[in-house]
Backbone as CSV, one residue per row, in Angstrom:
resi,resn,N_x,N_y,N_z,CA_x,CA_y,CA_z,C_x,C_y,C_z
1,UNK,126.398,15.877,124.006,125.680,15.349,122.863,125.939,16.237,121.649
2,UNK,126.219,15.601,120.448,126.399,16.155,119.300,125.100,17.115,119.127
3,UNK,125.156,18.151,117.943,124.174,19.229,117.987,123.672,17.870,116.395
4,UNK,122.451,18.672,115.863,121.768,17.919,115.158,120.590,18.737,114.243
5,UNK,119.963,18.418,113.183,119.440,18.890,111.971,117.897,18.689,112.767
6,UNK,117.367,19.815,113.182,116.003,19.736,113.265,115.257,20.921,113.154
7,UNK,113.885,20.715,112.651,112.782,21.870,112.339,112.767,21.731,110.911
8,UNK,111.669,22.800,110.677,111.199,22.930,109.163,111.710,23.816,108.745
9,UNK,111.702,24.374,107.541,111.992,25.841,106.688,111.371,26.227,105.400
10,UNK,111.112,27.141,104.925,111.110,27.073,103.488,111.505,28.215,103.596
11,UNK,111.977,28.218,102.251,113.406,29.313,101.704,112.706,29.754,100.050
12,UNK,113.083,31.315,99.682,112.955,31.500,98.219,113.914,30.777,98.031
13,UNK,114.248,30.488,96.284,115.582,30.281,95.095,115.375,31.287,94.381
14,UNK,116.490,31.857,94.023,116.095,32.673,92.743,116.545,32.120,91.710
15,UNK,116.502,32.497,91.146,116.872,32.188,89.124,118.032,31.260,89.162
16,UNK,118.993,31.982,89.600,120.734,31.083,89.682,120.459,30.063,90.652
17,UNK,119.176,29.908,91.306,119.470,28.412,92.281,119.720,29.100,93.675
18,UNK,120.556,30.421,93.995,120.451,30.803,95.387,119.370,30.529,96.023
19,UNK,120.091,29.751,97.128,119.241,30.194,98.457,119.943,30.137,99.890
20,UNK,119.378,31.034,101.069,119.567,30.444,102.280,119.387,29.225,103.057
21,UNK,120.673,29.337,103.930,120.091,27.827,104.655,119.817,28.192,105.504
22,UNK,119.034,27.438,106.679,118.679,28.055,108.136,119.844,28.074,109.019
23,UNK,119.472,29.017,109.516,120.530,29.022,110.207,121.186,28.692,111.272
24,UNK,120.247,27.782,112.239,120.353,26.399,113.079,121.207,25.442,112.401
25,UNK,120.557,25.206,110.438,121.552,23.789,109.986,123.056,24.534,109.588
26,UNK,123.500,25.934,109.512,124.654,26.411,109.283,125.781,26.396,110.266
27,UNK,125.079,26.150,111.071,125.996,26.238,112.644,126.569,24.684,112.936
28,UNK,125.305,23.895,112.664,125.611,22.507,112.494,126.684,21.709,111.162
29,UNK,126.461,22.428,110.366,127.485,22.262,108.932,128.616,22.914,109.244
30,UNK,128.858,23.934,109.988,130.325,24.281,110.717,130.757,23.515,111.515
31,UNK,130.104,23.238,112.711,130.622,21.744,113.716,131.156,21.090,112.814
32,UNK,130.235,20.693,111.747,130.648,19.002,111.190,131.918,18.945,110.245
33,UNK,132.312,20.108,110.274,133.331,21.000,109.118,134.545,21.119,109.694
34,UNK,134.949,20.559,111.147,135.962,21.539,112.010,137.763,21.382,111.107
35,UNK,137.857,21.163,109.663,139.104,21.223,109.291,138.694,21.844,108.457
36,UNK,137.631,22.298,107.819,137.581,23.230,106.482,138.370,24.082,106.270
37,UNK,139.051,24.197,104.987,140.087,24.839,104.354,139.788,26.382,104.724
38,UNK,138.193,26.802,104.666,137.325,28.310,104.469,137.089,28.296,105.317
39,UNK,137.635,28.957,107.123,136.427,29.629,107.800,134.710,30.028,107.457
40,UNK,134.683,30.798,106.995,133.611,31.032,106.689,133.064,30.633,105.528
41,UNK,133.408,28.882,105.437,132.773,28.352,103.963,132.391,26.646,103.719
42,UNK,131.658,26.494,105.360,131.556,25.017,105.806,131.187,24.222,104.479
43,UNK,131.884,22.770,104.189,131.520,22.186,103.598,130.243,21.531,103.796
44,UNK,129.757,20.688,103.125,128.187,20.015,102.888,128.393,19.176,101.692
45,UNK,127.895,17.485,101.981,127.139,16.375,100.653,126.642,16.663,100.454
46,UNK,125.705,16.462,99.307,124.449,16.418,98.969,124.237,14.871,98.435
47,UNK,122.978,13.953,98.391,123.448,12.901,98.216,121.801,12.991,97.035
48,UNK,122.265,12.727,96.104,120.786,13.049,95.080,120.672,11.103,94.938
49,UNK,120.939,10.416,94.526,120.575,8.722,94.868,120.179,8.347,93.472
50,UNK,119.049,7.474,93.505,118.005,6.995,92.514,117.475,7.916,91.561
51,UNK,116.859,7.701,90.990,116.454,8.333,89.902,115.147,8.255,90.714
52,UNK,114.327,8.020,91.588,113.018,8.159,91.602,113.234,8.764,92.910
53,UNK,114.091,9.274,93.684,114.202,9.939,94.844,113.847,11.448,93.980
54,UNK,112.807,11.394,95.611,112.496,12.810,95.035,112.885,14.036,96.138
55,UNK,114.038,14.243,96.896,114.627,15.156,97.847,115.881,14.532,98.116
56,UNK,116.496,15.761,97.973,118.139,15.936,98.488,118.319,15.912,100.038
57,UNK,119.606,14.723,100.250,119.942,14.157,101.828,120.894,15.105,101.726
58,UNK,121.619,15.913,102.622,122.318,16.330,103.120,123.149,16.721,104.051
59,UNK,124.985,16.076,104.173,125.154,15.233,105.282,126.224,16.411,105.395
60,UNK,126.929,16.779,106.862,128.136,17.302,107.293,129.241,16.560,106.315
61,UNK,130.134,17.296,106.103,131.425,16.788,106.025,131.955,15.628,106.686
62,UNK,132.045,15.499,107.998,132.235,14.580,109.060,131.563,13.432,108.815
63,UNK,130.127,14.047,108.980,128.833,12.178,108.897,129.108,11.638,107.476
64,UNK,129.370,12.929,106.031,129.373,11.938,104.816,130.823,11.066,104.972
65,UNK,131.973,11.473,105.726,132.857,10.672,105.408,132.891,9.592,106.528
66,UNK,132.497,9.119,107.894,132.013,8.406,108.517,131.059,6.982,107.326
67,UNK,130.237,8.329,106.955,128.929,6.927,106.351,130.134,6.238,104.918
68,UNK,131.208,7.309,104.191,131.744,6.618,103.115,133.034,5.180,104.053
69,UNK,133.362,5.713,105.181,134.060,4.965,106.149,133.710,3.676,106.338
70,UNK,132.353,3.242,106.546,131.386,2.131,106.481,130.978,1.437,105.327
71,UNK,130.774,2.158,104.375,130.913,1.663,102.716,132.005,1.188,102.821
72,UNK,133.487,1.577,102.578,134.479,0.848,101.984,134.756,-0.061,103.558
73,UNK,134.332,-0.570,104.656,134.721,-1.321,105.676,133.882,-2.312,105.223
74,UNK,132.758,-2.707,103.922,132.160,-3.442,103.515,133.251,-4.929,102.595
75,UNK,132.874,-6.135,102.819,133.969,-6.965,101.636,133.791,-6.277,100.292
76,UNK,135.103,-6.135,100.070,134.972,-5.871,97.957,134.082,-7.215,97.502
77,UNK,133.719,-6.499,96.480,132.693,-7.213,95.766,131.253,-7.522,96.581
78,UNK,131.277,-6.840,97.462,129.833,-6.941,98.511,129.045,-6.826,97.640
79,UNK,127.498,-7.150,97.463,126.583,-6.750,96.388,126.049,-5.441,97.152
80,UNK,125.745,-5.100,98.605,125.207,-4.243,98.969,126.579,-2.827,98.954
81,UNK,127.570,-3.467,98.927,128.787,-2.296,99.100,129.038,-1.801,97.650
82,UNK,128.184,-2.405,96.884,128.447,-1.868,95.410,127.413,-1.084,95.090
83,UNK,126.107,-1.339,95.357,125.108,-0.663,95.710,125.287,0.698,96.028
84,UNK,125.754,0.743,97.283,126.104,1.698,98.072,127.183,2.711,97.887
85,UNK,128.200,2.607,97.163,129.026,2.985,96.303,128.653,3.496,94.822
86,UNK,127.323,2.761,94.046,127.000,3.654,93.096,125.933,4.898,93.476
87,UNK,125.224,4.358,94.450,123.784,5.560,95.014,123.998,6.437,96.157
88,UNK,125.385,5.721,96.494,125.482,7.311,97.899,126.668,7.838,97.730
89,UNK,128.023,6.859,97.178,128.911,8.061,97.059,129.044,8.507,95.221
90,UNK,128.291,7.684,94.574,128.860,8.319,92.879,127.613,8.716,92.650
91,UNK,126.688,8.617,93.340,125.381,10.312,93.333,125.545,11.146,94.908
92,UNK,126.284,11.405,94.295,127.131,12.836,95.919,127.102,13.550,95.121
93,UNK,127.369,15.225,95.523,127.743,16.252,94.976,128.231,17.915,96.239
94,UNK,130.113,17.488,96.425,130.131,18.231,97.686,129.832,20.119,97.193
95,UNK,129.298,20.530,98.040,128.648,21.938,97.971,129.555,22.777,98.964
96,UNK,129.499,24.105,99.147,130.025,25.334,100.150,129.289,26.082,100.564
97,UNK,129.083,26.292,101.550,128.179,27.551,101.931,128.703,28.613,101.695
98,UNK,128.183,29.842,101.142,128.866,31.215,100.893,129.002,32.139,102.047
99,UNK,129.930,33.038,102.002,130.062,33.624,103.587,128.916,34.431,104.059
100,UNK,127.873,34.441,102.982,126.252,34.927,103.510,125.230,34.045,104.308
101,UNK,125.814,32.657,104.192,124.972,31.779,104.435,123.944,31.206,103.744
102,UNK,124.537,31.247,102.293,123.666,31.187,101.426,124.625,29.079,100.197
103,UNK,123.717,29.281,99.727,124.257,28.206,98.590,123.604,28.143,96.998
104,UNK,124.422,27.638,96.148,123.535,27.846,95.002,123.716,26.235,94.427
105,UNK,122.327,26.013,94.348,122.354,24.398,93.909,122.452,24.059,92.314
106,UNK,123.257,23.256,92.254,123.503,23.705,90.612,122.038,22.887,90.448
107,UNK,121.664,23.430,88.382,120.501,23.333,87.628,120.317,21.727,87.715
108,UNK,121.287,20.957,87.695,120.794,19.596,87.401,119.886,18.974,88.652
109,UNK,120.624,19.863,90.153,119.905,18.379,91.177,118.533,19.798,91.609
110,UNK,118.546,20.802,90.988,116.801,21.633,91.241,116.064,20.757,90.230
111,UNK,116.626,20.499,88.757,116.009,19.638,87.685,115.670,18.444,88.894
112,UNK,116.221,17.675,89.064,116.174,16.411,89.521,114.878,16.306,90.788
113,UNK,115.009,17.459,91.654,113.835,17.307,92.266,112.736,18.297,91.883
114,UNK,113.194,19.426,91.085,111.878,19.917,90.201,111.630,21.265,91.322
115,UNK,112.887,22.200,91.811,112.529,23.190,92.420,112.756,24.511,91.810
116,UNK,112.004,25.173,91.909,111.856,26.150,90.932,111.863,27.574,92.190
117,UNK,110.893,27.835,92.853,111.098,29.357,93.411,111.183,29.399,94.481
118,UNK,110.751,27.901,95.402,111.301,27.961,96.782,111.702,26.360,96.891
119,UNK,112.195,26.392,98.300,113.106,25.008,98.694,112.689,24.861,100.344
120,UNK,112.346,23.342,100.316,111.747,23.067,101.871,113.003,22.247,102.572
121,UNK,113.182,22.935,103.687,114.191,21.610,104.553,113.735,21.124,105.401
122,UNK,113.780,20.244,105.654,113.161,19.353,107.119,114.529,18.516,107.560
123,UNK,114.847,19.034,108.788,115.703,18.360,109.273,115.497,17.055,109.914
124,UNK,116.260,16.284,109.892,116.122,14.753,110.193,117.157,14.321,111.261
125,UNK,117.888,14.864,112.432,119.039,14.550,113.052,120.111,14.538,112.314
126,UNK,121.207,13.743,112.016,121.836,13.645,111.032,122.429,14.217,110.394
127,UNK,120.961,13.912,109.138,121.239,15.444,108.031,120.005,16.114,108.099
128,UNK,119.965,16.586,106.894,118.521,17.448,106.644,117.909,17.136,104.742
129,UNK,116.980,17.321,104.682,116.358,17.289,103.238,115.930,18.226,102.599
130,UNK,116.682,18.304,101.406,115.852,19.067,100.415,114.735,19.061,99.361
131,UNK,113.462,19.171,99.419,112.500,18.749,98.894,111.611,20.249,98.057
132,UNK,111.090,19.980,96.977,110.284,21.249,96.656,108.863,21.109,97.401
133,UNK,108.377,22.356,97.831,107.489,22.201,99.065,106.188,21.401,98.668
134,UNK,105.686,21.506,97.407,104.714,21.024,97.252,104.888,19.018,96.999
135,UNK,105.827,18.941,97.146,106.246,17.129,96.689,106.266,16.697,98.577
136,UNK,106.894,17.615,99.171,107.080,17.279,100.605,105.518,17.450,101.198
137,UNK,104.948,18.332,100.615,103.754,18.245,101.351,102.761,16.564,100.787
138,UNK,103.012,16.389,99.622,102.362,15.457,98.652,102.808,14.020,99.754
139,UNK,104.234,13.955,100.080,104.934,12.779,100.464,104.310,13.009,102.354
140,UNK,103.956,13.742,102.976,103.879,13.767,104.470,102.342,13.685,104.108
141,UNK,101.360,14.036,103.404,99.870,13.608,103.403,99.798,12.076,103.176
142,UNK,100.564,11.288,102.304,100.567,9.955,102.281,101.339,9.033,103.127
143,UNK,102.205,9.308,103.645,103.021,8.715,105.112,101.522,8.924,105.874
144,UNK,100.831,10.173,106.324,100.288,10.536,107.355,99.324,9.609,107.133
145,UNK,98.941,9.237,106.221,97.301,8.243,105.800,98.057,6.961,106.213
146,UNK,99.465,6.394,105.667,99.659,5.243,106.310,99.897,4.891,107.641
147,UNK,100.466,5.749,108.130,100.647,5.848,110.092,99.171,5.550,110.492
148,UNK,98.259,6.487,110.318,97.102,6.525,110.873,96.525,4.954,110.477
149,UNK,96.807,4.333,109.267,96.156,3.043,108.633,96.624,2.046,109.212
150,UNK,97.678,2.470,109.845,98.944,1.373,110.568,98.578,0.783,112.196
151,UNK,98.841,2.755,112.340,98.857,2.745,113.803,97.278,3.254,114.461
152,UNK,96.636,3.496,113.764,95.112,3.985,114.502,95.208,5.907,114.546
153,UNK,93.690,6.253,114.813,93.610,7.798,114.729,94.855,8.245,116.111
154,UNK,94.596,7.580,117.022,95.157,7.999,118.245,96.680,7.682,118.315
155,UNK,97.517,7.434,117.792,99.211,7.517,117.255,99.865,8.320,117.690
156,UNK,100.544,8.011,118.768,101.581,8.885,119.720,102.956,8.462,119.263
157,UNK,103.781,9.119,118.222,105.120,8.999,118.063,106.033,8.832,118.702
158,UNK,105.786,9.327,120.118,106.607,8.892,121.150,106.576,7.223,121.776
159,UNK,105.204,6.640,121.382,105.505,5.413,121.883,106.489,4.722,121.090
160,UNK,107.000,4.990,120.199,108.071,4.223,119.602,109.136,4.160,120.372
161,UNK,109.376,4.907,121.167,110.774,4.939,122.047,110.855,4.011,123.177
């Protein structure tokens, strides 16, 4: 079985945008990397989307070109393959990890989700997300009110399987 993006984190940024990644998702961004030009400089998407998305998707090398693989296997002129072509691959932005294990997110996509001194990841299988901690906490208190509104106090996540 493929390895995969899971657990929480929060990380400082400093000023220039540095930060660490965990280092579970660095090992996984190397797997997904296995032709990278840099040994020690796995590639990474970032997929910033909509204008009202408020956290950065972030896919292996491998899964973003798989998922762009499926975009263009869409008919030209698809309405959803055009879609999909302006919000996942022409809001991309490919990144490097530094040989510290570190990355620096440029000013526009910290602007875009509004992170300033630390950075939350929550891994999702897949990929993983970048969110500023207090918007991720804002977005999992209101999911959590709808599950419970949905599914009742007693909501076992596992029965979904």
């Amino acid at each position: 079985m493929a390895g995969m993006f899971i657990g929480e984190y929060t990380f400082k940024v400093d000023s220039k945008g540095r930060m660490s990644i965990p280092s579970l998702f660095r090992q996984e961004l190397c797997d997904g990397d296995p032709n990278r030009p840099n040994a020690d400089r796995p590639r990474m998407i970032i997929v910033y989307g909509l204008d009202n998305q408020k956290q950065l998707i972030v896919y292996t090398q491998a899964a973003f070109e798989a998922l762009a693989a499926d975009i263009a296997a869409k008919p030209r002129g698809d309405k959803n393959r055009l879609l999909l072509q302006k919000y996942v691959l022409g809001k991309s932005h490919p990144m490097e990890i530094d040989p510290d294990g570190r990355m620096v997110l440029p000013a526009f996509l910290r602007e875009k989700i509004a992170i300033e001194k630390e950075a939350y990841f929550s891994g999702n299988g897949e990929t993983f997300e970048i969110w500023k901690p207090e918007t991720h906490a804002a977005f999992e208190e209101t999911l959590s009110h709808k599950v419970i509104e949905e599914h009742g106090e007693e909501f076992d996540p596992f029965s979904l399987l």
